[in-house]
Amino acid sequence: MKELLMTLSRKEKIGQMLQIAPFFFVKDLKVEVAGPVEALNLDEEKIFLAGSVLGIGNPNEMIEVQQKYLEKSRHKIPMLFMADIIHGYKTIFPVPIAMASSFSPKLAQACARVSALEASTSGIHVTFSPMADLSRDPRWGRVVEGFGEDPLLIGDMSAAMVKGYIGEGYDKPGTIASCVKHFAAYGAAEAGRDYNTVDMSRLSLYSTYLPSYLRALEAGARLVMTSFNTVDGVPCTVNPFLLREVLRGRWGSNAVTISDYDSLKQILAHGVAENMKEVAYRGVTGGLDIEMQSAAYANHLETLIEEGRVEEHLLDEAVLRILELKKDLGLFEDPYRGASSELADKIVLSEAHLAASLEVAKESAVLLENDGILPFNKETKIALIGPYATERNIIGPWHWHGCWNCHEHLAEALVDQTIFVKSDPSVESYSHADVQKILAADIVVLALGEKEWESGEAHSKSNPTLSKEQKELFSWIRRIHPKVVTLLFNGRPFILDDIVTSNALLECWFLGSMSSQAIRSILLGETNPSGKLPMSFPRNVGQIPIYYNHLNTGRPYLGEHDHNEYVSKYLDVKNTPQYPFGYGKSYSEFVYENLQVSKKVFSPTDILQVTVDVTNHSDRDGQEIVQLYLYDKVGRISRPVQELKRYTKVWIHGQEKKTIAFQLSEKDFSYVMPDGSTVLDSGEFVLYVGGSSNHTIETTITLKGTRA
Ligand code: GLC
């Protein structure tokens, strides 16, 4: 590709660093160019030098755009077509926070595989997924697009999605490249308010917020999207610490860096550039390769080079990465790679793809409460009440081409059990006759939640909880009926208050195209729920941020029996979350016992074997997510009270006992220091194993003879 690069004019090189929307190529620009488009100040020449396109609707549109582009292109370098395929293309899978609840990377990989098969028929080459942003704040709307609060789980899920997109390699059809986002630490926006400032220590970056992006890159992600926030006061889109020191230096990555939507231009608002020429300067020197939907590069880079303020090799490095990506995707051989209406008609929304989505959905719901009321049987008569009883828009935010009203809603899925349906959340709307019907039901199923659009980008909430009206509806139903099953449809952990008094409480998130069928299967016991929370549920907003892998502090509160006044606690709420990370119930009952380790005293070179017996004390087969946590009791810096190191999801038949085995090595006992170095200390470690981060059995082991 270096030879090709050398043939390009400076304008052509700069063109490769521009990404714009497809309509530029198919509309009459004299007519269309208005508003924000006009502000880009792109003439026809610059438009037809652009290197990539954001979003495309269908195979024919892609072919038309690529054809028109290549006809006018001197260099005949095909454009890259990129889009947001976040949890499915047209067959929509559960939102990422729900997929994370399955604790099953293979299910995330299955979602990505189907997404790539479907999206590639529209000629899409790159997806802006996975979102590897760790978050501990449910006020942040984009929690829905991520995998929660734990670095290991996020890393596993992100890597799995990348592998799913790549499939057997770019030389095979039905494969797309992955762009991991948003680099970096976007999920730590202060107060959970989207786009807000991120201010954190190097220790938090290196130990908690950065690892999952690296996992995605190690799995094969070819692009990195920069995030809207600042780190150290420097917008990530122009941040040399992140884009050069970490990405290129520490990680040795040659991934293409791409801005988020006009995030380069936004550095004007951040106040780190006074005009678009300085924006271009900060971008290219900061390490940004492609500018999405703003035109600082297109309009000013050439001048900066002519003035000697920017060295051309910075352009060459960026353009070479872009050309290499296009080559690896086979675009020079086939610029229309994969675009095919015939294939789309055959595979998009196929029965097999919908079945795959249903399987993921079944494992992505989390049973939070159940006094035995669930599962109910086919003869059970239910009153189905609340806004989600007949809501079809439950496939989740960022469903883009997904058809939200093409699939059954809950009332249709539960038609055989339902004797009364009412979606109106206002208590006043229920007549005496309604009440009689409700009382005649064996069970009331309340379908509550937030609107699908209330989570996602720019949709943060100062108080992530149900509306007042829905809470009143719950209280009223709770008063008049003894058996209440509550279903939650939400894109983030909710503060639940009295909702936790439901006889059963099922976190349904937004489960994609097959949501209703999956929920029905769980309610009727055809599926034994196995999901676990990838993110803590706070008791109130005051607890946020609340997360399981916290430090002990110098004055830890030891629980309700600790009457010491001067300890780290609140006067008005417990320290513990309403529901902790890793928590989720099953229709089975799993008991943990006999935790064994191959050595109680071990050395850094040992591979430790850890086994635990898990018995299913029920007659119902079920899956359990067995989790192993580690606590490094003494380190050079204070260490979290526990960190997830292993998990595995296993089927255990009714009354069966299974011995689960894990292996631990030196890497698992090591940790990152504020300077980014990795260290290992001798001393005691506590091993916890269980079905949640707060129900565990434990043993203590000792590491001797570390390489200090
Ligand atoms: C949006 C989002 C990003 C998305 C991009 C392209 O603003 O922040 O996640 O991939 O723009 O649509």
XYZ file of C-alpha atoms and ligand atoms in Angstrom:
720
model
C 0.000 0.000 0.000
C 2.983 2.328 0.384
C 3.339 2.396 -3.388
C -0.291 3.431 -3.765
C 0.132 6.026 -1.024
C 3.045 7.618 -2.863
C 0.873 8.101 -5.948
C -1.700 10.146 -4.056
C -1.831 13.901 -4.104
C -1.985 15.704 -0.759
C -5.683 16.426 -1.350
C -6.330 12.752 -2.067
C -4.525 11.719 1.121
C -6.526 14.201 3.164
C -9.708 12.897 1.528
C -9.051 9.439 2.925
C -9.245 10.999 6.416
C -12.805 12.258 5.928
C -15.991 10.312 6.713
C -19.349 11.722 5.692
C -22.945 10.584 5.335
C -24.006 8.797 2.131
C -26.498 11.404 0.974
C -23.653 13.642 -0.147
C -23.148 11.259 -3.041
C -26.698 10.719 -4.152
C -28.418 14.044 -3.620
C -28.302 17.185 -5.707
C -25.905 19.076 -3.484
C -27.052 22.389 -4.876
C -30.444 21.572 -3.419
C -29.512 19.510 -0.396
C -26.588 21.502 0.880
C -28.093 23.426 3.783
C -27.847 23.696 7.503
C -25.170 21.562 9.144
C -24.241 20.165 5.738
C -23.459 23.642 4.420
C -21.456 24.342 7.534
C -19.085 21.572 6.517
C -18.119 23.736 3.565
C -17.447 20.695 1.392
C -17.382 21.224 -2.338
C -17.950 18.426 -4.841
C -14.245 17.787 -5.231
C -13.755 17.194 -1.495
C -16.855 15.055 -1.246
C -15.658 12.760 -3.996
C -12.291 12.375 -2.282
C -13.829 11.151 1.012
C -12.422 7.854 2.226
C -15.459 6.450 4.018
C -19.193 6.667 4.541
C -21.208 6.713 7.748
C -24.285 4.529 7.546
C -25.957 2.997 4.503
C -29.504 1.829 4.047
C -29.478 -1.151 1.741
C -27.430 -3.007 -0.875
C -28.653 -0.951 -3.810
C -27.902 2.355 -2.098
C -24.415 1.156 -1.229
C -23.755 0.033 -4.795
C -25.089 3.324 -6.164
C -22.922 5.397 -3.837
C -19.749 3.367 -4.423
C -20.344 3.371 -8.190
C -20.898 7.128 -8.362
C -17.845 7.681 -6.204
C -15.523 5.453 -8.224
C -16.700 6.943 -11.511
C -15.470 10.332 -10.324
C -12.402 9.075 -8.476
C -8.993 9.419 -10.100
C -7.331 7.062 -7.685
C -10.167 4.477 -7.724
C -9.657 3.733 -4.024
C -13.028 2.345 -2.855
C -14.778 3.895 0.095
C -15.221 2.077 3.391
C -18.853 1.793 4.510
C -19.265 1.931 8.283
C -22.397 1.762 10.460
C -23.736 1.206 13.962
C -24.608 -2.442 14.172
C -24.755 -2.617 17.951
C -26.912 -5.625 18.809
C -28.088 -6.836 15.441
C -28.754 -5.486 11.939
C -32.381 -6.423 11.223
C -32.591 -9.460 13.468
C -32.165 -7.625 16.747
C -30.572 -9.294 19.756
C -30.828 -8.220 23.399
C -29.141 -4.917 24.171
C -25.513 -5.331 25.288
C -26.265 -4.813 28.999
C -28.739 -7.689 28.671
C -26.297 -9.896 26.768
C -23.753 -9.235 29.508
C -26.326 -10.625 31.975
C -25.973 -13.990 30.252
C -22.291 -14.072 31.296
C -21.905 -16.002 28.059
C -19.357 -14.595 25.590
C -20.346 -17.305 23.134
C -23.856 -15.842 22.974
C -22.409 -12.385 22.298
C -20.296 -13.947 19.580
C -23.411 -15.552 18.086
C -25.126 -12.155 18.041
C -22.155 -10.578 16.295
C -21.937 -13.437 13.784
C -25.562 -13.030 12.725
C -25.157 -9.240 12.696
C -22.201 -9.517 10.327
C -23.993 -11.961 8.020
C -26.955 -9.604 7.726
C -25.143 -6.252 7.669
C -22.621 -7.365 5.048
C -25.459 -7.995 2.566
C -25.921 -4.209 2.617
C -22.261 -3.700 1.784
C -21.361 -2.607 5.310
C -17.641 -3.181 5.946
C -17.205 -1.905 9.520
C -19.438 -1.755 12.587
C -18.993 0.715 15.405
C -19.149 -2.058 17.951
C -18.429 -3.319 20.616
C -18.835 -0.506 23.071
C -16.286 -1.480 25.712
C -16.964 1.446 28.028
C -17.052 0.381 31.643
C -19.623 2.222 33.746
C -20.584 2.317 37.402
C -23.324 4.891 36.950
C -26.879 3.937 35.878
C -27.740 7.618 35.443
C -25.661 7.431 32.236
C -27.981 6.563 29.364
C -25.384 4.584 27.422
C -25.086 1.880 30.064
C -27.572 0.095 27.803
C -24.931 -0.198 25.064
C -22.191 -1.512 27.323
C -21.447 -4.626 29.343
C -21.544 -3.234 32.879
C -19.069 -2.584 35.685
C -16.525 -5.354 35.551
C -13.335 -5.245 33.431
C -13.143 -9.033 32.936
C -16.763 -9.477 31.841
C -16.630 -6.425 29.564
C -13.390 -7.629 28.059
C -14.713 -11.142 27.462
C -17.954 -9.888 25.888
C -16.158 -7.288 23.768
C -13.600 -9.782 22.496
C -16.351 -12.269 21.708
C -18.259 -9.716 19.641
C -15.137 -8.804 17.689
C -14.551 -12.479 16.913
C -18.171 -12.831 15.890
C -17.932 -9.955 13.449
C -14.690 -11.259 11.907
C -15.924 -14.829 11.610
C -13.484 -16.904 9.562
C -11.693 -13.846 8.244
C -12.233 -10.916 5.924
C -11.543 -13.016 2.842
C -14.797 -14.827 3.578
C -18.260 -13.374 2.850
C -20.483 -12.353 5.725
C -17.647 -10.810 7.739
C -17.148 -7.208 8.859
C -14.469 -5.314 10.735
C -14.984 -4.067 14.252
C -14.434 -0.578 15.609
C -14.170 -0.668 19.392
C -15.482 2.412 21.196
C -15.476 4.915 22.880
C -11.842 5.440 23.666
C -11.611 6.159 26.489
C -13.425 5.974 29.815
C -16.575 7.540 28.340
C -18.646 5.621 30.890
C -17.149 7.584 33.764
C -18.867 10.844 32.812
C -19.289 12.853 36.003
C -22.767 12.497 37.562
C -23.694 10.092 34.799
C -24.472 12.976 32.498
C -23.626 12.068 28.916
C -20.694 13.902 27.301
C -19.667 15.209 30.730
C -16.137 15.528 32.059
C -14.157 12.442 32.968
C -11.517 13.010 35.579
C -9.742 9.988 36.956
C -6.440 8.703 38.230
C -3.985 6.786 36.095
C -4.622 3.881 38.440
C -8.323 3.804 37.563
C -7.519 4.124 33.871
C -4.925 1.375 33.767
C -6.595 -1.031 36.177
C -10.273 -0.563 35.419
C -11.306 1.550 32.438
C -8.730 0.758 29.719
C -8.309 -3.063 29.755
C -11.525 -3.864 27.869
C -10.544 -1.754 24.830
C -7.267 -3.648 24.678
C -9.135 -6.947 24.862
C -11.170 -5.942 21.804
C -8.002 -4.961 19.925
C -6.301 -8.219 20.873
C -9.346 -10.028 19.515
C -8.897 -8.264 16.175
C -10.724 -4.937 16.255
C -9.254 -2.826 13.430
C -10.514 0.606 14.420
C -10.848 2.605 17.625
C -13.433 5.353 17.974
C -12.500 8.243 20.215
C -14.958 9.437 22.824
C -16.612 12.800 23.348
C -15.238 13.285 26.861
C -11.966 14.693 28.118
C -9.288 12.836 30.058
C -6.797 15.090 31.917
C -8.716 18.009 30.478
C -7.821 16.964 26.927
C -10.643 15.792 24.613
C -10.021 12.115 23.841
C -10.313 12.838 20.117
C -7.090 14.831 20.245
C -5.471 13.227 23.271
C -1.873 12.126 22.543
C -1.634 10.301 25.875
C -4.444 7.977 24.787
C -3.983 7.921 20.992
C -0.199 7.794 20.897
C 1.305 6.887 24.257
C -1.222 4.197 25.206
C -2.668 2.966 21.880
C 0.528 3.037 19.798
C 3.207 2.968 22.508
C 2.025 0.698 25.318
C -0.284 -1.472 23.246
C 1.583 -1.405 19.906
C -1.706 -1.094 18.063
C -1.927 -0.068 14.414
C -5.703 0.299 14.516
C -7.276 3.137 12.584
C -8.466 5.873 14.914
C -11.755 7.549 14.000
C -13.529 10.377 15.777
C -17.023 10.127 17.059
C -19.701 12.135 15.262
C -18.139 15.630 14.826
C -16.187 15.081 18.034
C -13.144 16.655 16.403
C -14.988 19.890 15.755
C -16.331 19.731 19.327
C -12.882 20.598 20.675
C -13.876 24.175 19.885
C -16.633 23.843 22.491
C -14.221 22.101 24.831
C -12.143 25.222 24.497
C -8.878 23.694 23.343
C -8.827 25.266 19.867
C -9.904 28.702 18.690
C -10.748 27.869 15.064
C -11.107 24.950 12.679
C -7.527 25.247 11.509
C -6.333 24.704 15.092
C -8.866 21.890 15.380
C -7.191 20.184 12.419
C -3.778 20.775 13.980
C -4.782 19.272 17.354
C -6.400 16.316 15.620
C -3.596 15.212 13.374
C -0.880 15.847 15.965
C -3.010 14.189 18.656
C -3.248 10.979 16.647
C -6.646 11.019 14.929
C -6.762 9.292 11.538
C -10.373 9.770 10.346
C -12.607 12.762 11.052
C -16.279 11.786 11.151
C -18.857 14.355 10.008
C -16.809 17.481 10.445
C -14.340 18.943 7.986
C -11.371 20.466 9.777
C -9.005 18.131 7.945
C -10.661 18.615 4.565
C -10.554 22.377 4.843
C -7.293 23.074 6.701
C -4.784 20.223 6.723
C -3.280 21.141 3.360
C -2.563 24.686 4.552
C -1.022 23.417 7.790
C 1.361 21.262 5.792
C 2.189 24.061 3.360
C 2.931 26.297 6.372
C 5.231 23.621 7.770
C 3.201 23.316 10.981
C 2.245 19.706 10.257
C 4.708 17.203 8.865
C 3.337 15.189 5.941
C 4.476 11.918 7.489
C 1.624 12.275 10.009
C -0.780 12.163 7.057
C 1.088 9.279 5.467
C 0.927 7.193 8.666
C -2.832 7.766 9.007
C -3.617 7.160 5.328
C -1.465 4.054 5.209
C -3.472 2.549 8.094
C -6.683 3.336 6.219
C -5.421 1.845 2.946
C -4.168 -1.286 4.713
C -7.621 -1.764 6.233
C -9.268 -1.411 2.816
C -6.801 -3.896 1.370
C -7.380 -6.407 4.179
C -11.115 -6.119 3.611
C -10.584 -6.944 -0.069
C -12.135 -3.701 -1.277
C -9.615 -3.238 -4.069
C -10.663 -6.593 -5.509
C -14.365 -6.040 -4.794
C -15.534 -2.523 -3.842
C -19.089 -3.852 -3.449
C -17.981 -6.597 -1.036
C -21.016 -8.508 0.116
C -23.700 -6.106 -1.125
C -26.478 -8.288 -2.474
C -30.240 -7.846 -2.390
C -30.741 -11.482 -3.310
C -28.649 -12.680 -0.372
C -30.318 -10.133 1.913
C -33.749 -11.469 0.949
C -32.547 -14.961 1.762
C -30.842 -14.528 5.122
C -31.964 -11.300 6.763
C -34.541 -12.006 9.493
C -34.354 -15.709 8.681
C -35.954 -18.218 11.045
C -32.477 -19.360 12.063
C -31.407 -15.820 12.927
C -34.568 -15.144 14.909
C -34.076 -18.445 16.711
C -30.532 -17.383 17.593
C -31.848 -14.096 18.968
C -34.435 -15.962 21.039
C -31.778 -18.210 22.581
C -29.714 -15.194 23.625
C -32.792 -13.433 24.995
C -33.757 -16.423 27.125
C -30.371 -16.252 28.886
C -30.281 -12.465 29.204
C -33.157 -11.832 31.607
C -32.363 -11.744 35.339
C -34.709 -13.113 37.988
C -34.325 -10.750 40.942
C -37.091 -11.991 43.233
C -39.242 -15.113 43.320
C -41.190 -16.454 46.304
C -42.118 -19.506 44.295
C -44.879 -17.859 42.321
C -42.865 -18.470 39.159
C -42.946 -20.354 36.947
C -46.696 -20.378 36.475
C -48.369 -23.091 34.427
C -50.319 -22.934 31.209
C -53.653 -22.982 33.081
C -52.765 -19.959 35.201
C -55.093 -17.029 34.581
C -53.273 -13.713 34.520
C -54.174 -10.065 34.427
C -51.512 -8.361 32.326
C -51.234 -4.712 33.264
C -48.961 -1.759 32.548
C -47.425 0.154 29.655
C -45.390 -2.825 28.433
C -48.348 -5.168 28.229
C -48.941 -4.142 24.629
C -45.772 -2.210 23.800
C -43.937 -3.435 20.730
C -40.978 -1.084 21.056
C -38.961 -3.398 23.283
C -36.163 -4.378 20.931
C -33.817 -1.800 22.435
C -32.069 1.462 21.533
C -29.642 1.526 18.576
C -31.788 -0.974 16.738
C -31.323 1.201 13.605
C -32.666 -1.039 10.796
C -34.398 -3.382 13.235
C -38.166 -3.412 12.816
C -39.543 -2.613 16.246
C -43.160 -3.273 15.345
C -42.732 -6.531 13.470
C -42.851 -8.841 16.456
C -45.357 -9.994 19.070
C -45.914 -7.894 22.146
C -46.334 -9.462 25.546
C -50.134 -9.707 25.482
C -49.986 -11.578 22.186
C -47.307 -13.950 23.491
C -49.313 -14.628 26.676
C -52.721 -14.711 25.006
C -53.566 -18.213 26.286
C -53.065 -17.218 29.921
C -54.438 -13.705 29.844
C -57.991 -12.935 30.998
C -57.499 -9.178 31.266
C -55.103 -6.748 29.577
C -54.751 -3.041 30.223
C -51.713 -0.950 29.416
C -52.936 2.326 30.906
C -50.665 3.098 33.881
C -53.075 5.545 35.546
C -54.858 3.972 38.498
C -57.876 6.243 37.942
C -58.493 4.637 34.561
C -59.413 1.279 36.126
C -63.157 0.802 36.511
C -64.937 -1.357 39.040
C -65.376 -3.972 36.326
C -61.631 -3.866 35.672
C -60.949 -4.468 39.334
C -63.256 -7.464 39.346
C -61.375 -8.968 36.430
C -58.048 -8.298 38.114
C -59.247 -9.974 41.289
C -60.464 -12.936 39.267
C -56.929 -13.549 37.973
C -54.622 -15.989 39.728
C -51.679 -13.672 39.175
C -51.205 -10.061 38.117
C -48.290 -9.573 35.747
C -47.180 -5.937 35.819
C -45.171 -4.874 32.768
C -43.395 -1.679 33.728
C -40.359 0.274 32.614
C -38.856 3.224 30.838
C -39.370 4.044 27.185
C -36.896 2.369 24.876
C -35.570 5.808 23.862
C -35.045 6.901 27.471
C -31.711 5.121 27.556
C -28.954 5.375 24.971
C -26.961 8.363 23.762
C -27.767 11.738 25.319
C -30.482 10.101 27.466
C -29.120 10.294 31.006
C -31.414 10.502 34.019
C -30.721 12.112 37.376
C -32.931 9.449 38.938
C -33.048 6.121 37.065
C -36.345 4.770 38.326
C -39.953 4.128 37.313
C -42.311 7.029 36.707
C -44.477 8.210 39.617
C -47.550 6.958 37.771
C -46.107 3.457 37.378
C -45.075 3.361 41.028
C -48.621 4.309 42.015
C -49.968 1.588 39.748
C -47.666 -0.936 41.427
C -48.683 0.166 44.934
C -52.368 -0.039 44.058
C -52.050 -3.536 42.504
C -49.872 -4.624 45.425
C -52.685 -3.563 47.774
C -55.523 -5.280 45.949
C -53.923 -8.530 44.795
C -51.796 -11.043 46.715
C -49.827 -12.338 43.743
C -47.862 -9.845 41.705
C -45.160 -10.614 39.147
C -43.333 -7.503 37.948
C -41.478 -7.376 34.650
C -38.988 -4.519 34.102
C -38.140 -3.074 30.698
C -35.214 -0.697 31.123
C -31.820 0.083 29.665
C -29.955 0.523 32.942
C -30.105 -0.549 36.597
C -33.149 1.006 38.216
C -33.731 2.221 41.730
C -36.665 -0.016 42.627
C -37.975 1.078 46.035
C -41.139 -0.947 46.827
C -41.060 -2.827 43.546
C -38.784 -5.317 45.308
C -41.836 -6.466 47.298
C -43.176 -8.148 44.167
C -43.737 -11.863 44.582
C -41.477 -12.185 41.575
C -39.381 -9.591 39.786
C -37.832 -10.254 36.357
C -35.340 -7.805 34.819
C -36.135 -8.013 31.121
C -33.983 -5.103 29.897
C -34.734 -4.835 26.130
C -34.357 -8.325 24.702
C -34.486 -7.702 20.956
C -36.777 -9.071 18.247
C -37.836 -12.100 20.280
C -38.350 -10.339 23.630
C -41.937 -11.428 24.192
C -41.341 -15.051 23.307
C -38.336 -15.206 25.627
C -40.248 -13.663 28.526
C -43.187 -16.017 27.949
C -40.809 -18.991 27.962
C -39.392 -17.920 31.322
C -42.749 -17.145 32.954
C -44.109 -20.542 31.922
C -40.988 -22.388 33.039
C -39.984 -23.605 29.587
C -36.786 -21.670 30.272
C -35.151 -21.677 33.673
C -33.785 -18.106 34.086
C -30.002 -17.997 34.472
C -29.016 -14.331 34.013
C -26.865 -12.484 36.544
C -26.454 -8.725 36.959
C -23.474 -7.205 35.117
C -23.994 -4.009 37.098
C -25.027 -3.226 40.687
C -28.561 -1.925 41.355
C -28.354 0.988 43.822
C -30.898 1.454 46.605
C -31.018 5.178 45.847
C -29.222 7.783 43.739
C -27.136 8.828 46.726
C -25.263 5.544 46.619
C -24.054 6.103 43.016
C -21.365 5.176 42.035
C -21.762 1.829 43.727
C -19.856 -1.211 42.503
C -18.704 -4.538 43.838
C -14.921 -4.224 43.380
C -14.494 -1.281 45.757
C -11.661 -0.628 48.204
C -11.992 -1.423 51.898
C -11.190 2.107 53.195
C -9.454 2.723 56.515
C -12.735 2.612 58.418
C -14.796 -0.091 56.754
C -18.368 -0.564 57.864
C -18.645 -4.210 58.809
C -22.393 -4.537 58.474
C -25.518 -4.151 60.568
C -23.807 -5.500 63.689
C -21.083 -2.867 63.498
C -22.192 -0.160 65.941
C -19.041 1.903 65.597
C -20.095 5.425 64.762
C -16.946 6.449 62.939
C -16.953 4.166 59.970
C -17.609 4.609 56.234
C -21.404 4.425 56.025
C -24.575 6.466 55.497
C -27.050 7.439 58.173
C -30.006 6.935 55.847
C -29.285 3.884 53.678
C -27.268 0.660 53.799
C -23.875 0.476 52.114
C -24.866 -2.547 50.091
C -26.681 -2.269 46.750
C -30.267 -3.417 46.325
C -28.905 -6.175 44.092
C -25.154 -6.739 43.665
C -23.002 -7.492 40.677
C -23.223 -11.145 39.655
C -26.589 -11.685 41.370
C -29.522 -13.480 39.788
C -31.958 -16.186 40.877
C -32.975 -19.399 39.182
C -35.952 -21.718 39.484
C -33.360 -24.173 40.758
C -31.451 -23.799 44.017
C -27.691 -24.102 43.767
C -25.666 -24.885 46.873
C -21.885 -24.388 47.008
C -19.654 -26.514 49.171
C -16.265 -28.175 49.435
C -14.081 -25.388 48.031
C -10.618 -26.886 47.496
C -7.295 -25.536 46.213
C -4.373 -27.626 45.035
C -1.990 -25.673 47.279
C -2.726 -23.497 50.313
C 0.804 -22.091 50.006
C 1.958 -21.549 46.444
C 4.720 -19.879 44.422
C 4.444 -17.529 41.422
C 5.166 -20.300 38.939
C 2.452 -22.609 40.292
C -0.792 -23.182 38.434
C -3.413 -23.368 41.167
C -6.293 -25.795 40.732
C -9.469 -24.615 42.424
C -12.514 -26.865 42.675
C -15.943 -26.393 44.185
C -18.980 -28.653 44.368
C -22.263 -27.141 43.208
C -25.450 -29.054 43.881
C -28.815 -28.331 42.313
C -31.162 -28.802 45.266
C -34.261 -28.824 43.094
C -35.932 -31.098 40.592
C -35.496 -28.600 37.797
C -32.480 -28.611 35.479
C -30.839 -25.240 35.366
C -27.789 -23.226 34.407
C -25.657 -21.616 37.069
C -22.980 -18.989 36.540
C -20.269 -20.031 38.962
C -18.087 -17.059 39.844
C -14.623 -16.932 41.379
C -13.416 -13.742 43.065
C -10.051 -12.882 44.566
C -9.058 -10.499 47.365
C -5.407 -9.471 47.679
C -5.308 -8.665 51.387
C -2.074 -6.659 51.372
C -0.569 -4.819 48.398
C 1.647 -1.815 47.677
C -1.607 -0.004 47.038
C -5.011 -0.694 48.520
C -6.669 -3.538 46.622
C -10.366 -4.116 45.875
C -12.229 -6.256 48.405
C -12.846 -8.669 45.585
C -12.272 -8.946 41.850
C -13.939 -11.353 39.423
C -11.212 -13.636 38.061
C -13.170 -16.556 36.563
C -16.723 -17.496 35.776
C -18.312 -20.391 33.988
C -21.882 -21.220 33.062
C -22.858 -24.834 33.657
C -25.949 -26.982 33.251
C -26.724 -28.920 36.437
C -29.586 -31.389 36.378
C -32.087 -31.543 39.240
C -30.532 -33.104 42.374
C -27.185 -33.364 40.577
C -23.849 -32.330 42.104
C -21.132 -31.044 39.791
C -17.524 -30.305 40.631
C -16.440 -27.124 38.911
C -12.751 -26.533 38.329
C -10.810 -23.358 37.694
C -7.094 -22.736 37.157
C -5.291 -19.653 38.426
C -1.821 -18.482 37.526
C 0.579 -15.687 38.445
C -1.248 -13.265 36.147
C -4.422 -13.571 38.216
C -2.642 -12.496 41.398
C -0.802 -9.593 39.775
C -2.123 -6.063 39.624
C -1.506 -2.736 37.958
C 0.188 0.204 39.647
C -0.588 3.902 38.971
C 2.350 4.055 36.522
C 0.856 1.215 34.482
C 3.405 -1.367 35.588
C 2.284 -4.813 36.742
C 3.400 -6.156 40.109
C 2.927 -9.268 42.200
C 3.168 -9.439 45.980
C 3.598 -12.393 48.274
C 1.079 -12.694 51.077
C -2.480 -13.847 51.719
C -5.261 -13.939 49.174
C -8.880 -14.809 49.850
C -10.670 -16.886 47.212
C -14.443 -16.489 47.073
C -16.650 -18.740 44.948
C -20.398 -18.522 44.488
C -23.354 -17.513 42.363
C -22.983 -13.812 43.099
C -20.486 -11.268 44.410
C -22.146 -11.390 47.817
C -23.105 -15.034 48.379
C -19.893 -16.996 48.463
C -17.818 -19.581 50.252
C -14.186 -18.758 50.784
C -10.726 -20.018 51.528
C -7.415 -18.288 52.172
C -4.218 -19.093 50.301
C -0.705 -17.715 50.627
C 1.720 -16.741 47.882
C 5.387 -17.046 48.749
C 8.580 -15.947 47.006
C 7.394 -13.351 44.587
C 9.748 -11.829 42.096
C 9.695 -8.375 43.790
C -22.800 8.623 17.810
C -22.283 7.719 18.908
C -21.387 6.607 18.433
C -21.794 6.189 17.035
C -21.505 7.356 16.126
C -21.851 7.053 14.661
O -22.779 9.957 18.233
O -21.608 8.357 19.984
O -21.482 5.543 19.390
O -21.059 5.041 16.647
O -22.181 8.537 16.531
O -23.227 6.939 14.509
